[in-house]
XYZ file of C-alpha atoms in Angstrom:
648
model
C 0.000 0.000 0.000
C 2.667 2.600 -0.913
C 0.151 5.111 -2.233
C -1.904 5.030 0.955
C 1.202 5.430 3.079
C 2.321 8.371 0.953
C -1.071 9.995 1.385
C -0.872 9.560 5.141
C 2.685 10.878 5.275
C 1.814 13.993 3.231
C -1.805 14.905 3.976
C -3.184 17.745 1.891
C -4.064 20.934 3.740
C -7.715 22.088 3.633
C -6.727 24.855 1.207
C -4.995 22.357 -1.114
C -8.069 20.117 -1.034
C -10.304 23.020 -2.090
C -7.841 24.020 -4.828
C -8.012 20.473 -6.185
C -11.811 20.685 -6.349
C -11.617 24.028 -8.151
C -9.564 22.392 -10.945
C -12.539 20.270 -12.031
C -13.614 21.404 -15.532
C -17.275 20.353 -15.025
C -17.725 22.546 -11.944
C -20.776 24.813 -12.061
C -20.116 28.548 -11.675
C -22.228 28.814 -8.499
C -20.307 25.945 -6.926
C -17.074 27.605 -8.034
C -18.022 30.792 -6.139
C -18.914 28.823 -3.004
C -15.673 26.835 -3.185
C -13.751 30.094 -3.659
C -15.238 31.391 -0.409
C -14.349 28.107 1.268
C -10.770 28.499 0.012
C -10.581 32.024 1.484
C -11.727 30.692 4.871
C -9.117 27.910 4.708
C -6.392 30.442 3.845
C -7.551 32.598 6.753
C -7.076 29.618 9.092
C -3.584 29.147 7.634
C -2.739 32.877 8.173
C -2.231 33.476 4.452
C -1.330 37.077 3.475
C -4.363 39.412 3.298
C -3.421 40.408 -0.277
C -3.768 36.795 -1.458
C -7.198 36.439 0.143
C -8.340 39.789 -1.252
C -7.307 38.818 -4.795
C -9.296 35.582 -4.529
C -12.335 37.453 -3.204
C -12.224 40.046 -6.010
C -11.946 37.291 -8.631
C -14.934 35.536 -7.031
C -16.862 38.806 -6.955
C -16.450 39.257 -10.707
C -17.706 35.704 -11.330
C -20.670 36.101 -8.952
C -21.699 39.354 -10.678
C -21.358 37.803 -14.137
C -23.646 34.863 -13.327
C -26.061 36.903 -11.182
C -25.345 34.984 -7.962
C -26.591 37.621 -5.501
C -26.070 35.536 -2.357
C -22.445 34.879 -3.272
C -21.931 38.534 -4.147
C -23.222 39.671 -0.732
C -21.152 37.100 1.144
C -18.035 38.232 -0.759
C -18.703 41.886 0.116
C -18.941 40.889 3.793
C -15.684 38.949 3.551
C -13.943 41.917 1.893
C -15.230 44.204 4.644
C -14.060 41.825 7.378
C -10.640 41.544 5.709
C -10.329 45.349 5.566
C -11.263 45.539 9.260
C -8.557 42.963 10.047
C -5.978 45.198 8.390
C -7.355 48.322 10.199
C -8.568 49.849 6.932
C -11.861 51.163 8.306
C -12.820 53.348 5.269
C -12.398 50.404 2.891
C -14.381 48.145 5.238
C -17.223 50.682 5.309
C -17.132 50.900 1.518
C -17.639 47.152 1.047
C -20.296 46.886 3.763
C -22.217 49.820 2.260
C -22.086 48.149 -1.164
C -23.525 45.013 0.441
C -26.342 46.974 2.126
C -27.201 48.722 -1.145
C -27.162 45.462 -3.092
C -29.266 43.711 -0.444
C -31.907 46.416 -0.618
C -31.890 46.400 -4.431
C -32.434 42.648 -4.662
C -34.460 41.969 -1.514
C -31.922 39.326 -0.444
C -31.928 39.622 3.373
C -29.986 36.545 4.488
C -26.658 38.362 4.796
C -27.923 41.807 5.844
C -27.560 41.151 9.594
C -23.930 40.127 9.115
C -23.293 43.233 6.985
C -24.772 45.529 9.627
C -22.563 43.862 12.250
C -19.528 44.706 10.138
C -20.597 48.352 9.903
C -21.168 48.381 13.670
C -17.650 47.039 14.212
C -16.258 49.823 12.008
C -18.231 52.370 14.071
C -16.696 50.932 17.253
C -13.234 51.345 15.693
C -14.062 55.045 15.278
C -15.437 55.287 18.849
C -18.891 56.199 17.487
C -20.894 54.328 20.146
C -24.396 55.697 19.325
C -24.016 54.701 15.678
C -22.628 51.289 16.668
C -25.663 50.726 18.946
C -28.066 51.698 16.166
C -26.369 49.350 13.675
C -26.337 46.436 16.139
C -30.055 47.067 16.780
C -30.694 46.935 13.024
C -28.627 43.749 12.836
C -30.741 42.111 15.548
C -33.919 43.187 13.733
C -32.571 41.768 10.455
C -31.585 38.445 12.054
C -34.800 37.812 14.054
C -37.048 36.863 11.066
C -34.471 34.528 9.473
C -34.932 30.793 9.571
C -33.099 28.941 12.328
C -30.474 27.758 9.814
C -29.399 31.328 9.041
C -30.333 32.992 12.362
C -28.303 30.973 14.912
C -24.889 32.455 15.536
C -25.633 35.632 13.527
C -28.297 36.713 16.025
C -26.141 35.841 19.033
C -23.204 37.857 17.723
C -25.475 40.860 17.100
C -26.969 40.587 20.610
C -23.532 40.234 22.216
C -22.261 43.310 20.363
C -25.370 45.283 21.322
C -24.972 44.263 24.976
C -21.338 45.430 24.997
C -22.225 48.819 23.465
C -25.168 49.322 25.833
C -22.796 48.767 28.767
C -20.366 51.369 27.379
C -23.277 53.802 26.929
C -24.408 53.039 30.519
C -27.757 51.741 29.282
C -27.602 49.034 31.939
C -31.251 47.852 32.099
C -31.255 47.107 28.349
C -27.818 45.511 28.555
C -28.886 43.312 31.497
C -31.967 42.045 29.597
C -29.802 40.977 26.664
C -27.300 39.292 29.022
C -30.030 37.229 30.678
C -31.453 36.260 27.280
C -28.075 35.082 25.978
C -27.204 33.227 29.183
C -30.581 31.454 29.258
C -30.282 30.417 25.616
C -26.750 29.053 26.009
C -27.649 27.042 29.131
C -30.814 25.678 27.528
C -28.736 24.382 24.605
C -25.940 23.174 26.924
C -23.563 25.276 24.829
C -20.655 25.755 27.256
C -18.625 27.941 24.892
C -21.516 30.382 24.358
C -22.136 30.413 28.126
C -18.459 31.177 28.799
C -18.341 34.017 26.241
C -21.547 35.574 27.601
C -20.305 35.508 31.205
C -16.862 36.847 30.221
C -18.274 39.719 28.149
C -20.702 40.716 30.891
C -18.084 40.504 33.632
C -15.529 42.520 31.651
C -18.199 45.123 30.878
C -18.974 45.563 34.579
C -15.328 45.877 35.661
C -15.161 49.688 35.518
C -18.421 50.472 37.327
C -18.987 47.402 39.567
C -15.781 45.399 40.030
C -17.240 43.223 42.815
C -20.115 42.107 40.593
C -17.688 41.695 37.703
C -15.554 39.333 39.815
C -18.630 37.198 40.598
C -19.451 36.661 36.915
C -15.818 36.207 35.895
C -15.371 33.492 38.534
C -18.291 31.679 36.861
C -16.678 32.225 33.448
C -13.383 30.846 34.753
C -15.190 27.756 36.042
C -16.915 27.169 32.686
C -13.616 27.687 30.805
C -12.055 24.876 32.862
C -14.670 22.453 31.442
C -13.796 23.493 27.881
C -10.178 22.309 28.374
C -8.948 24.837 25.766
C -5.841 26.757 26.991
C -6.743 29.876 24.976
C -10.144 30.295 26.681
C -8.669 29.389 30.068
C -5.940 32.040 29.614
C -8.541 34.654 28.674
C -10.696 33.796 31.696
C -7.754 33.886 34.123
C -6.491 37.175 32.702
C -9.943 38.825 32.863
C -10.326 37.774 36.483
C -6.746 38.912 37.202
C -7.493 42.425 35.906
C -10.616 42.604 38.080
C -8.732 41.492 41.213
C -6.088 44.059 40.297
C -8.729 46.776 40.207
C -9.992 45.629 43.610
C -6.360 45.723 44.861
C -6.529 42.077 45.924
C -2.836 41.484 45.302
C -2.310 37.843 46.423
C -5.230 36.709 44.209
C -3.914 38.926 41.382
C -0.455 37.315 41.587
C -1.830 33.753 41.576
C -4.122 34.490 38.610
C -1.324 36.265 36.702
C 0.977 33.273 37.040
C -1.755 30.913 35.866
C -2.690 33.193 32.958
C 0.967 33.491 31.829
C 1.419 29.701 31.874
C -1.809 29.137 29.913
C -0.877 31.882 27.432
C 2.454 30.184 26.747
C 0.635 26.893 26.323
C -1.845 28.439 23.861
C 0.915 30.431 22.076
C -0.712 33.830 22.625
C 2.207 36.151 23.477
C -0.038 39.216 23.837
C -1.945 37.524 26.670
C 1.336 36.433 28.235
C 2.681 40.004 28.149
C -0.481 41.348 29.822
C -0.275 38.612 32.465
C 3.367 39.533 33.163
C 2.336 43.174 33.564
C -0.281 42.166 36.124
C 2.243 39.943 37.893
C 4.735 42.826 38.134
C 2.061 45.130 39.566
C 1.110 42.537 42.199
C 4.759 41.895 43.157
C 5.360 45.622 43.563
C 2.395 45.993 45.915
C 3.439 42.876 47.849
C 6.834 44.434 48.644
C 8.987 42.593 46.081
C 10.300 45.457 43.884
C 13.282 43.532 42.439
C 11.076 40.654 41.278
C 8.553 43.205 39.965
C 11.269 44.965 37.926
C 12.533 41.693 36.428
C 8.995 40.631 35.523
C 8.231 44.014 33.968
C 11.372 43.774 31.849
C 10.219 40.374 30.562
C 6.856 41.902 29.682
C 8.496 44.778 27.782
C 10.749 42.381 25.865
C 7.691 40.351 24.908
C 5.748 43.475 23.889
C 8.690 44.571 21.755
C 8.885 41.202 20.028
C 5.134 41.295 19.319
C 5.082 44.843 17.953
C 8.318 44.701 15.974
C 8.311 41.186 14.494
C 6.539 42.261 11.340
C 8.723 45.372 11.158
C 11.881 43.240 11.485
C 10.720 40.833 8.773
C 10.008 43.683 6.387
C 13.252 45.447 7.260
C 15.219 42.238 6.720
C 13.586 41.844 3.314
C 14.450 45.409 2.389
C 17.997 45.017 3.671
C 18.516 41.927 1.527
C 17.119 43.694 -1.511
C 19.133 46.838 -0.803
C 22.287 44.784 -0.159
C 21.987 43.194 -3.597
C 21.459 46.600 -5.184
C 24.373 48.074 -3.218
C 26.658 45.324 -4.514
C 25.485 46.023 -8.055
C 26.117 49.749 -7.539
C 29.621 49.028 -6.222
C 30.379 46.842 -9.244
C 29.125 49.642 -11.481
C 31.383 52.141 -9.666
C 34.358 49.789 -10.029
C 33.645 49.484 -13.749
C 33.490 53.277 -14.028
C 36.801 53.583 -12.173
C 38.367 50.988 -14.490
C 37.215 52.969 -17.523
C 38.537 56.205 -16.012
C 41.906 54.541 -15.347
C 42.067 53.231 -18.930
C 41.120 56.640 -20.274
C 43.791 58.316 -18.135
C 46.378 55.797 -19.399
C 45.378 56.560 -23.010
C 45.652 60.277 -22.289
C 49.086 59.777 -20.719
C 50.300 57.719 -23.705
C 48.980 60.319 -26.144
C 50.653 63.070 -24.159
C 53.932 61.163 -24.114
C 53.737 60.642 -27.875
C 53.034 64.317 -28.316
C 55.929 65.256 -26.030
C 58.267 62.910 -27.895
C 57.301 64.463 -31.198
C 57.611 67.917 -29.747
C 61.089 67.181 -28.370
C 62.210 65.795 -31.712
C 60.898 68.871 -33.402
C 62.629 70.956 -30.751
C 65.946 69.308 -31.552
C 65.503 70.318 -35.161
C 64.343 73.794 -34.276
C 67.005 74.590 -31.678
C 68.760 76.566 -34.286
C 65.724 78.799 -34.673
C 65.927 79.955 -31.067
C 65.256 79.133 -27.399
C 61.956 80.980 -27.151
C 59.939 77.950 -28.246
C 61.626 75.813 -25.542
C 60.310 78.034 -22.743
C 56.836 78.012 -24.320
C 56.901 74.211 -24.313
C 57.809 74.232 -20.617
C 54.755 76.348 -19.888
C 52.562 73.976 -21.950
C 53.868 70.928 -20.017
C 53.150 72.666 -16.720
C 49.609 73.441 -17.907
C 49.142 69.820 -18.913
C 50.393 68.625 -15.513
C 48.016 71.052 -13.809
C 45.111 69.817 -15.972
C 45.973 66.239 -15.086
C 46.012 67.098 -11.368
C 42.638 68.810 -11.720
C 41.240 65.767 -13.565
C 42.576 63.474 -10.812
C 40.967 65.702 -8.159
C 37.650 65.678 -10.026
C 37.844 61.897 -10.319
C 38.486 61.552 -6.561
C 35.579 63.885 -5.860
C 33.311 61.793 -8.101
C 34.336 58.600 -6.294
C 33.742 60.300 -2.921
C 30.367 61.572 -4.127
C 29.402 58.057 -5.190
C 30.449 56.733 -1.786
C 28.460 59.482 -0.062
C 25.434 58.687 -2.199
C 25.743 54.977 -1.363
C 25.962 55.851 2.323
C 22.944 58.151 2.033
C 20.889 55.435 0.328
C 21.965 53.001 3.042
C 20.789 55.455 5.706
C 17.451 55.892 3.924
C 17.024 52.164 3.362
C 18.038 51.053 6.839
C 18.574 53.687 9.502
C 15.562 55.807 8.483
C 13.165 53.291 6.925
C 13.249 51.040 9.993
C 12.185 53.701 12.528
C 9.600 55.087 10.105
C 8.127 51.600 9.643
C 8.029 51.268 13.423
C 6.350 54.692 13.670
C 3.739 53.650 11.102
C 2.956 50.487 13.048
C 2.941 52.193 16.442
C 0.292 54.844 15.734
C -2.611 52.347 15.327
C -1.506 50.682 18.572
C -1.536 54.050 20.349
C -5.069 54.714 19.091
C -6.201 51.478 20.666
C -4.551 52.431 23.951
C -6.303 55.807 24.317
C -8.698 55.456 27.269
C -12.264 56.646 27.020
C -12.766 60.091 28.465
C -13.466 63.732 27.681
C -10.213 64.155 25.749
C -10.322 60.858 23.828
C -11.587 62.499 20.621
C -8.747 65.061 20.678
C -6.211 62.302 21.271
C -7.587 60.283 18.350
C -7.429 63.329 16.078
C -3.813 63.951 17.083
C -2.888 60.306 16.509
C -4.653 60.369 13.132
C -2.499 63.382 12.214
C 0.611 61.527 13.366
C -0.414 58.481 11.326
C -0.863 60.673 8.234
C 2.593 62.168 8.809
C 4.108 58.704 9.170
C 2.462 57.575 5.926
C 3.758 60.655 4.123
C 7.293 60.164 5.435
C 7.236 56.483 4.471
C 6.015 57.417 0.985
C 8.781 59.997 0.646
C 11.493 57.510 1.641
C 10.107 54.843 -0.698
C 10.041 57.326 -3.590
C 13.606 58.424 -2.818
C 14.814 54.835 -2.927
C 12.961 54.138 -6.172
C 14.313 57.348 -7.711
C 17.904 56.565 -6.699
C 17.672 53.053 -8.125
C 16.235 54.410 -11.353
C 18.940 57.070 -11.669
C 21.646 54.426 -11.188
C 20.141 52.217 -13.872
C 19.269 49.539 -11.299
C 15.535 49.523 -12.096
C 15.099 46.946 -14.845
C 11.534 46.126 -15.999
C 10.437 42.491 -15.701
C 7.461 42.279 -18.098
C 4.639 39.823 -17.436
C 1.293 39.108 -19.096
C -1.111 41.318 -17.157
C -4.929 41.305 -17.336
C -5.836 44.992 -17.445
C -9.132 44.637 -15.598
C -7.441 43.102 -12.553
C -4.547 45.579 -12.448
C -6.709 48.701 -12.743
C -9.417 47.266 -10.479
C -6.889 46.466 -7.758
C -5.382 49.986 -7.762
C -8.731 51.795 -7.835
C -10.145 49.564 -5.080
C -7.149 50.543 -2.940
C -7.794 54.271 -3.508
C -11.604 54.220 -3.413
C -11.681 54.848 0.376
C -9.607 58.022 -0.154
C -12.193 59.248 -2.651
C -15.019 58.468 -0.240
C -13.255 60.294 2.595
C -12.918 63.450 0.419
C -16.457 63.042 -1.013
C -15.108 62.604 -4.534
C -16.532 60.443 -7.314
C -14.043 57.919 -8.692
C -15.370 56.665 -12.043
C -13.523 53.659 -13.438
C -13.974 52.485 -17.013
C -12.489 49.023 -16.628
C -10.775 47.344 -19.532
C -12.411 44.297 -21.162
C -11.509 41.053 -19.355
C -9.719 39.728 -22.449
C -7.419 42.764 -22.793
C -3.819 42.052 -21.792
C -0.500 43.832 -22.055
C 3.104 42.992 -21.333
C 4.460 45.243 -18.563
C 6.218 45.164 -15.233
C 3.390 44.806 -12.645
C 5.232 46.727 -9.905
C 6.142 49.650 -12.174
C 2.658 49.827 -13.701
C 0.813 49.760 -10.363
C 3.208 52.404 -8.981
C 2.460 54.692 -11.951
C -1.331 54.218 -11.701
C -1.272 54.700 -7.933
C 0.731 57.940 -8.296
C -1.465 59.374 -11.068
C -4.814 58.534 -9.429
C -3.464 59.619 -6.030
C -2.440 63.007 -7.486
C -5.893 63.440 -9.037
C -7.545 62.705 -5.673
C -5.152 65.040 -3.873
C -5.752 68.093 -6.086
C -9.512 67.739 -6.657
C -11.733 69.626 -4.204
C -14.718 68.070 -2.446
C -17.586 67.233 -4.795
C -15.317 66.749 -7.815
C -14.801 63.683 -9.968
C -11.892 61.585 -11.208
C -12.252 59.257 -14.185
C -9.903 56.412 -15.032
C -10.199 55.143 -18.603
C -8.381 52.153 -20.084
C -8.903 51.019 -23.657
C -7.340 49.648 -26.818
C -6.115 52.044 -29.511
C -4.597 51.279 -32.913
C -2.302 54.095 -34.074
C -1.692 54.406 -37.844
C 1.130 52.136 -39.055
C 1.661 50.828 -35.526
C 0.794 47.825 -33.383
C -2.196 48.070 -30.999
C -1.542 49.778 -27.693
C -3.334 50.097 -24.381
C -4.173 53.696 -23.500
C -4.395 54.818 -19.867
C -5.963 58.183 -19.031
C -6.597 59.704 -15.573
C -8.729 62.871 -15.731
C -9.827 65.059 -12.827
C -11.962 68.166 -12.332
C -9.435 69.657 -9.932
C -7.367 72.786 -9.643
C -5.371 72.363 -12.837
C -1.714 73.260 -13.377
C -0.215 76.532 -14.598
C 1.589 76.220 -17.987
C 4.990 77.252 -16.580
C 4.779 74.612 -13.854
C 3.395 71.977 -16.223
C 6.583 72.127 -18.311
C 8.882 71.206 -15.433
C 6.755 68.662 -13.551
C 7.984 65.651 -15.544
C 11.609 66.763 -15.827
C 14.220 64.469 -14.272
C 15.889 65.912 -11.213
C 13.019 68.223 -10.268
C 11.038 68.047 -7.034
C 7.918 70.217 -7.166
C 5.519 69.539 -4.305
C 2.409 71.501 -3.328
C -0.397 71.063 -0.802
C -3.541 69.154 -1.781
C -7.079 70.494 -1.428
C -7.423 68.814 1.998
C -3.967 69.815 3.222
C -2.217 66.678 1.890
C 1.504 67.075 1.322
C 3.129 65.267 -1.574
C 6.707 64.156 -2.044
C 7.358 65.994 -5.308
C 8.844 62.816 -6.811
C 5.691 60.992 -7.902
C 5.312 62.478 -11.396
C 9.003 62.395 -12.434
C 9.217 58.840 -11.139
C 6.048 57.857 -13.019
C 7.400 59.422 -16.220
C 10.643 57.438 -15.865
C 8.779 54.171 -15.176
C 6.485 54.684 -18.185
C 9.566 55.319 -20.336
C 11.185 52.098 -19.067
C 8.040 50.174 -20.078
C 8.023 51.614 -23.614
C 5.721 54.617 -23.372
C 5.627 58.370 -22.756
C 3.699 60.107 -19.987
C 1.882 63.239 -21.198
C 0.171 65.864 -19.014
C -2.542 68.206 -20.300
C -4.075 70.805 -18.021
C -5.934 74.081 -17.880
C -5.659 76.123 -14.702
C -8.940 75.857 -12.829
C -10.365 73.180 -15.130
C -8.589 69.966 -14.182
C -5.767 67.788 -15.513
C -5.393 64.691 -17.684
C -2.405 62.336 -17.371
C -2.122 59.917 -20.282
C 0.233 57.225 -21.556
C 0.057 54.080 -23.677
C 1.869 50.743 -23.625
C 2.057 47.886 -26.141
C -0.978 45.581 -26.075
C -0.733 41.803 -26.240
C -3.029 38.937 -27.062
C -4.547 37.011 -24.170
C -1.986 34.377 -23.091
C -2.736 30.715 -23.330
C -3.369 28.858 -20.038
C 0.190 27.560 -20.067
C 1.558 31.102 -20.418
C -0.722 32.806 -17.918
C 1.037 33.841 -14.722
C 0.137 32.192 -11.440
C -1.794 34.602 -9.265
């Protein structure tokens, strides 16, 4: 039985099993959409990158729309919204959930509306808009109540649990208590221990601020139920919740015992964030119990763990950039060595030519000595001038080498010493927003942190553009063309920027290319160009304006077909004098956007260079006060055969 043994030794993952089913040629389109959603859930369980899951969802969305599968379309919108919430992209999450609500109302399909409203309520909670979150959870409960038991089940319980939590935060305690009793009764009637545990834990944690004694009573019950589940993750959560309540009651021996148990369970369940919080509680208890040295050591362990949690992703990204930059630095050094070799050879040729000239001149001098000694002194002056010119050339060469070394050092600083802290800054600001306590100044703190986050994004964009520009100037940016489906490329970029348009109340009209239109281009360069051009249009168009993105096939006279890209806005426009220099290499012309956005000044020159590398020319047309059009075209290609199509 070798085949059976091989199958046992190498079991397929759930995602691989779904992929195998999707390869069946006789698969119906509706089943293909449902299997695609199943694949996304399997990839979520395997912690696949969000970008991979989003690409699968967008592909599924196109298929569901084409075949008129409304239920699949709504479920995909909800998945896209949940994915955006996972990545803290609240505007994009709201966009997808609103599309789902609109589509549900258009079609009368109500099965997924409760789930959609829950997603919008979660986004409102992210923005600390508690009244709106309560209203959306109430609508979610109302939408879930009439559903059949098959669809109602967990959807209704999640909506009720969310509504209970928001009511507690709004101090609407009688309403919150009624929901708590309803959920607890339902879970005990079904003998659902997990639902009972979650209900008790949520209620106890909600009471901690205003009634810690009552909170401790319910959390003790939750801890007891968690023990019957025999799942370390739930046991760690229960112990940590009870620890924080004992900490608030200043019951330090109980706090210390619970902290130690929570830390051990967190290690067992591999949840380092819980372990770090448990260590913090342990340090606080040790300090109050008169053990400052042990408290300090424990607090240091907690800080080390927090640092590893917050910076792991930053370190991975920085390591990737360092590897990439190291390769480019080696290439730049080789290029500099080749330039030095050529300069040395040129200097040797110049020296040989000078020696030949001097030899001829001396021979002629021997013949002309009879004419007089005046020419001899003139020759001496010429030789001195040549020696001085050679010294000046050698100095210029040394200065060029030093300048190259300085530039390499500067790029290293940008790529490593600056990019790392900026990446850390970008990742820290969302964490700080989560740490702002509720209170009268919470809104001001969130506004300040939002401003800091915008500054971090701008600085990161500036550094990235500087690195790209330096690589392009050194000839290190080499296009790697691939067969690209235009609809996917343009759709991906515009979907990324749609939340920006919504935030500025702009209309982003996208005329997507036909699904069978392909071109051969570098995907990274092309997406960078489109992102820069559409981003500029959004930046310089005032509220209420419109941006249109058009992609289509053109056939110039006596030329092969090309794909034309045009981004047109109804914004401020550009003065003729400024328009002439915007695309020039070596210029940096940055102005403020209509909402106070600050650009880097490198986006347009960089886009022009990238378009040139891909075989096109970027053209700007603008009238001051009447908007701008950025346009370029690239060679079109026939749709690749299945064997040639890239894996995505």
